[in-house]
Each structure stands twice: as C-alpha cells, then as structure tokens.
Coordinates of C-alpha atoms in Angstrom, one line a residue:
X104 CA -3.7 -1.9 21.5
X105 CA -5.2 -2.9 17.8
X106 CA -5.9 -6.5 17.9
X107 CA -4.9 -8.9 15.0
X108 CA -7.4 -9.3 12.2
X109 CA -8.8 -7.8 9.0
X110 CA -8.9 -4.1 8.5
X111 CA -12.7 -3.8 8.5
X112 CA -12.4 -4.7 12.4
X113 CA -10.0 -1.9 13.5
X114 CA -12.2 0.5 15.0
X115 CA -12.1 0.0 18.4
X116 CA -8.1 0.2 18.4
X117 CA -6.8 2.9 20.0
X118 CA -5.2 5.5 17.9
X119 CA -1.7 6.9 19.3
X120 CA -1.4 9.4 16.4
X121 CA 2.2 8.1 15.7
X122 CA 3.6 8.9 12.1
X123 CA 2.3 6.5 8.9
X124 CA 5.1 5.1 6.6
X125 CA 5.2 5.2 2.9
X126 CA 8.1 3.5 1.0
X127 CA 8.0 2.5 -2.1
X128 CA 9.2 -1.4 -2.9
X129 CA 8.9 -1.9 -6.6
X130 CA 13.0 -2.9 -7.7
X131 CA 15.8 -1.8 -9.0
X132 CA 14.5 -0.8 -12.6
X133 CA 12.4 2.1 -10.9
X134 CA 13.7 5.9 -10.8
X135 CA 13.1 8.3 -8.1
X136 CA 10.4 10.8 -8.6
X137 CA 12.6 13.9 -8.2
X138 CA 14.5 14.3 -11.4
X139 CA 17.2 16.7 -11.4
X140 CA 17.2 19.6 -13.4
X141 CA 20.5 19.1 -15.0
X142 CA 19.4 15.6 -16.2
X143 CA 17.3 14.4 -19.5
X144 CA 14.7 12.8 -17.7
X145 CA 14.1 8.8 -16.3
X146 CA 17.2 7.1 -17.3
X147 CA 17.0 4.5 -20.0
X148 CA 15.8 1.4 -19.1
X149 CA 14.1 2.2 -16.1
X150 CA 10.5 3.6 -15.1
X151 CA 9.4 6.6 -13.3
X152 CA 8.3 6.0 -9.5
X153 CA 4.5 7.8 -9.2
X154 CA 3.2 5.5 -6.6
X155 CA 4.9 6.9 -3.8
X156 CA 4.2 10.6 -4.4
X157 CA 0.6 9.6 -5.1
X158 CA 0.2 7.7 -1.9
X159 CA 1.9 10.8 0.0
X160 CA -0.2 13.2 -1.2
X161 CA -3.2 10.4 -0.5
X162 CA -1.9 10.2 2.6
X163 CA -1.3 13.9 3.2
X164 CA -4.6 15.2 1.7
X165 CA -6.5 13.1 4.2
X166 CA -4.1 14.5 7.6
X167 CA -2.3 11.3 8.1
X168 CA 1.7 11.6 8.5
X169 CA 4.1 9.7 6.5
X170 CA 7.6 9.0 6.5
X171 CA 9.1 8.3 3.0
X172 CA 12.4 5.9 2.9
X173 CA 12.8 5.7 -0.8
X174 CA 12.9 2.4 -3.2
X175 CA 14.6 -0.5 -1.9
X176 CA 16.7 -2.8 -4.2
X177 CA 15.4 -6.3 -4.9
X178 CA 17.5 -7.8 -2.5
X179 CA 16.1 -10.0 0.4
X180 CA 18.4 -8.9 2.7
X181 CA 18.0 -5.2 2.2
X182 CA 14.3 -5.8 1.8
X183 CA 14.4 -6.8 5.6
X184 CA 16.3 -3.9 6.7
X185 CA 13.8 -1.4 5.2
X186 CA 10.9 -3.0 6.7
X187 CA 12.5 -3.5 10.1
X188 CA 13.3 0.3 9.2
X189 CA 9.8 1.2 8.9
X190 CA 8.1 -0.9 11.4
X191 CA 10.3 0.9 14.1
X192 CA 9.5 3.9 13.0
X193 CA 5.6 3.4 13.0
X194 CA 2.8 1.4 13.3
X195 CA 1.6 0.9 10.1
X196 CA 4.0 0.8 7.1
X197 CA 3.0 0.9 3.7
X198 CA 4.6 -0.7 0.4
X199 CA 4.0 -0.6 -3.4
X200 CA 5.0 -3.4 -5.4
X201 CA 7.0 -6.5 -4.3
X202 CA 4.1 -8.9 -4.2
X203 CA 3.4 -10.6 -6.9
X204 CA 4.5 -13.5 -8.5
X205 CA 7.4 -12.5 -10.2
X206 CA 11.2 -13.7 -9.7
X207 CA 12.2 -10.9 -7.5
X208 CA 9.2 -10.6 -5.5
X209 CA 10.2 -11.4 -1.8
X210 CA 8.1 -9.1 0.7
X211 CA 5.9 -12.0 1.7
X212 CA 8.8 -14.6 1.9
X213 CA 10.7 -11.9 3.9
X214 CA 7.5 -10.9 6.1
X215 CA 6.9 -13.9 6.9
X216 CA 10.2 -15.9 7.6
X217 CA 12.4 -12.9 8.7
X218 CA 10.0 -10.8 10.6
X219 CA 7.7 -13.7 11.3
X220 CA 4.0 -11.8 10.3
X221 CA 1.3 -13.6 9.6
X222 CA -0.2 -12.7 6.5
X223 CA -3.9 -12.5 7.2
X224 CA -4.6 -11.9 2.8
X225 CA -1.9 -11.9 0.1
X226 CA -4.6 -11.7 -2.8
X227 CA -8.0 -10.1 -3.3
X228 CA -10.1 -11.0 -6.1
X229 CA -10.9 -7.7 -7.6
X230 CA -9.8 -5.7 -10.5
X231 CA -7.5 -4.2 -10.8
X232 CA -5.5 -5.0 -7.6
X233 CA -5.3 -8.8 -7.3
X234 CA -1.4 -9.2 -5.4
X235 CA -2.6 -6.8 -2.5
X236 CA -1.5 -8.4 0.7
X237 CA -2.1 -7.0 4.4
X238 CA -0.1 -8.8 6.8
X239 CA 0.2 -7.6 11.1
X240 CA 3.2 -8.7 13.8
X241 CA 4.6 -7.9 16.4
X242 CA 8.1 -5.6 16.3
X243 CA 9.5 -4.6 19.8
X244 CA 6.9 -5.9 21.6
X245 CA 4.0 -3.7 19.7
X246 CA 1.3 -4.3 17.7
X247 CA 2.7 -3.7 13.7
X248 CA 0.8 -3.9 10.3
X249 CA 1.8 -3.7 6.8
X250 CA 0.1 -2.9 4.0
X251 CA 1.3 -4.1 0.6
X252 CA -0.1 -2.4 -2.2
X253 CA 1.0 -3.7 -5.9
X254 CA 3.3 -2.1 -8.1
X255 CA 0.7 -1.1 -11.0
X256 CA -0.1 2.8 -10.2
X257 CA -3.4 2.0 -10.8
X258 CA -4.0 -0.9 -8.9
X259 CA -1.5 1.7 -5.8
X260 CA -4.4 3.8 -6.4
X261 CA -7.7 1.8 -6.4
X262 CA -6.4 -0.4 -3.1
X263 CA -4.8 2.4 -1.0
X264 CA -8.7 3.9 -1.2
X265 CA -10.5 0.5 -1.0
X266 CA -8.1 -1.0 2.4
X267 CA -5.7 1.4 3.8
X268 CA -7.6 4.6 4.0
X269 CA -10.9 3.5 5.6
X270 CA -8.5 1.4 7.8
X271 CA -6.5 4.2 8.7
X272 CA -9.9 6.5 8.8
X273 CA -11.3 3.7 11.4
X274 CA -7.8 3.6 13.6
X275 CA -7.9 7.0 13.8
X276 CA -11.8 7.3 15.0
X277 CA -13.2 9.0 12.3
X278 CA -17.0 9.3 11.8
X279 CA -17.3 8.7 8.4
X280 CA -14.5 6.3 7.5
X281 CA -16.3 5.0 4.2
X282 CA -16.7 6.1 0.8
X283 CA -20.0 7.2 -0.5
X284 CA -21.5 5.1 -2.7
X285 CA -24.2 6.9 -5.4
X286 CA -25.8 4.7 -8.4
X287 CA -24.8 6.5 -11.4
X288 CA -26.1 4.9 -15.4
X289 CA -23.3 4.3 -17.5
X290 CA -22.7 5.7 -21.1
X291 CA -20.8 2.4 -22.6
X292 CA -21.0 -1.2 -22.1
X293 CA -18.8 -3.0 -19.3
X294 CA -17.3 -6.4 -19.3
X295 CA -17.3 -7.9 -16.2
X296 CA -15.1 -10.9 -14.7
X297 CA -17.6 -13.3 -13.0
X298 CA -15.0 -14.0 -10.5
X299 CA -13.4 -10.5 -9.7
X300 CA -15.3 -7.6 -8.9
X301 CA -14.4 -4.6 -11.2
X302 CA -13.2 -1.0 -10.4
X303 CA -13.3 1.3 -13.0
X304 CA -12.3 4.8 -13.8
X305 CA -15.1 7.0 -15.2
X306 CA -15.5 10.4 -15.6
X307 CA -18.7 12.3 -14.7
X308 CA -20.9 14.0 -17.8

C-alpha cells in the first residue's frame, strides 16, 4: 500500500508492477503524433502532440509500462471520463498540459471535485515547469496518484525527470533512483530568477 504524501517519500511502498499510464491532456487545438502518409502534415491551426511520444519513450527507455489513451477534448465532462479511464487501469496516471491558468484548464477542478483527490502541489517554483501539479486518491478502494505535467514540451521534459521518474524509480525499488549530479563551468553567463530555481539545457564541449 503507498501511503499519501510527496513523491520523495514513496520508497517504502510496495511496488505491484501494474502498467504506468500516459495520456496526453493538452486540448482540442493539438494533433496526434501519427500523421498519415496521405496527409500534408499538422492541420492548420493546430500543433503537433510531442509530449506524449517523448514521455513513452521516457517511460519505455527506463522499463516502465504505459498505456497511451490519446488527447482528451477540453471538456470537463470528458476530462473525468479519461481520468476515471486511466486511474482504473493503473496506479499511477500521467498527464501533460491541462493545468495552468488558462480558460480551459479543468484537471485540478475536475481532480478535485469529481474524483475528490487531494492535490498535495499544484505549482513548483522552478524554471521552466511552474503549473506541475501531483495530486493522490483513492479509486475503487486503491491507493491512485496523478501526475500532471504542463503542456510546454520542455517543461513535459524537465518535470517528468525531476518528479515522476525518481518517483517511479523509488516505487519500483530501485537502487539508484536519483540523478547524478557532476559540477561542470559554464561557457556563457546565466540569469537567474531569485525566486525559481533554473533548469537549463546545455550541451557538453
């Protein structure tokens, strides 16, 4: 049984090796990653979808299964379904996009009035990633949790490796469940926000 809390504290849960879910939760101007070959490309107006093929192949490269139930429609009601979806089909579910501040952005309202989930974080003060929210429940009587990532790829990116793998890592009882850390001097200056710690790319020379 994994006990409420932050994700730091999960090691001692007990892993059941039951399948991870990735779904992607970023609106209706997003368009699937798998293009057909008859077609010109992202139709207008809309965006590709990279952040749930990226967090797949996160998720893959690093032996954890996933379970991928496309992009929801910003609509509250079939926002609910996918999560209620997801939580029954694992234990922890996984989202991109969906919670920030905009008009359409209902994954915390839904989380927390529909499913009732207490939302242990809904913002982090680092850069970039500030929305990301982690949020646990119960759903048929089990222990749930849901990560939800924001919509920038980037910021998809930087806080799947910063919270959901070394919490995934820790669940599943690995050894070294932490990134290494080395001290490296920097060829150009960085500006720094006093109140948000800073993750940059960089590229070794």
């Amino acid at each position: 049984m994994i006990k409420p809390g932050l994700p730091t504290t999960f090691a001692y849960g007990k892993w059941n090796n039951k399948e991870k879910l990735v779904f992607a939760l970023p609106g209706n101007p997003v368009s699937t990653w798998v293009v057909d070959s008859r077609s010109n490309g992202c139709p207008l107006g809309s965006v590709r979808d990279t952040n749930r093929p990226q967090l797949i192949a996160l998720l893959k490269e690093n032996n954890f299964k996933c379970v991928d139930i496309g992009i929801l429609p910003d609509e509250k009601e079939k926002i609910e379904e996918g999560l209620k979806a997801a939580l029954t089909l694992c234990d922890v579910a996984v989202c991109s996009g969906g919670v920030s501040m905009g008009e359409k952005d209902y994954l915390k309202d839904v989380l927390q009035k529909q499913l009732n989930f207490t939302i242990k974080f809904g913002r982090v003060m680092i850069k970039p990633g500030l929305p990301t929210t982690f949020a646990y429940g119960k759903w048929n009587n089990k222990e749930k949790l849901v990560f939800a990532l924001p919509g920038n790829p980037v910021s998809t990116w930087v806080t799947a490796q910063l919270f959901l793998l070394p919490t995934l890592k820790k669940m599943a009882g690995w050894e070294h469940n932490q990134h290494t850390v080395i001290s490296v001097r920097a060829s150009a200056h960085f500006f720094f926000c006093r109140y948000r710690s800073l993750f940059s790319g960089g590229k070794r020379i």
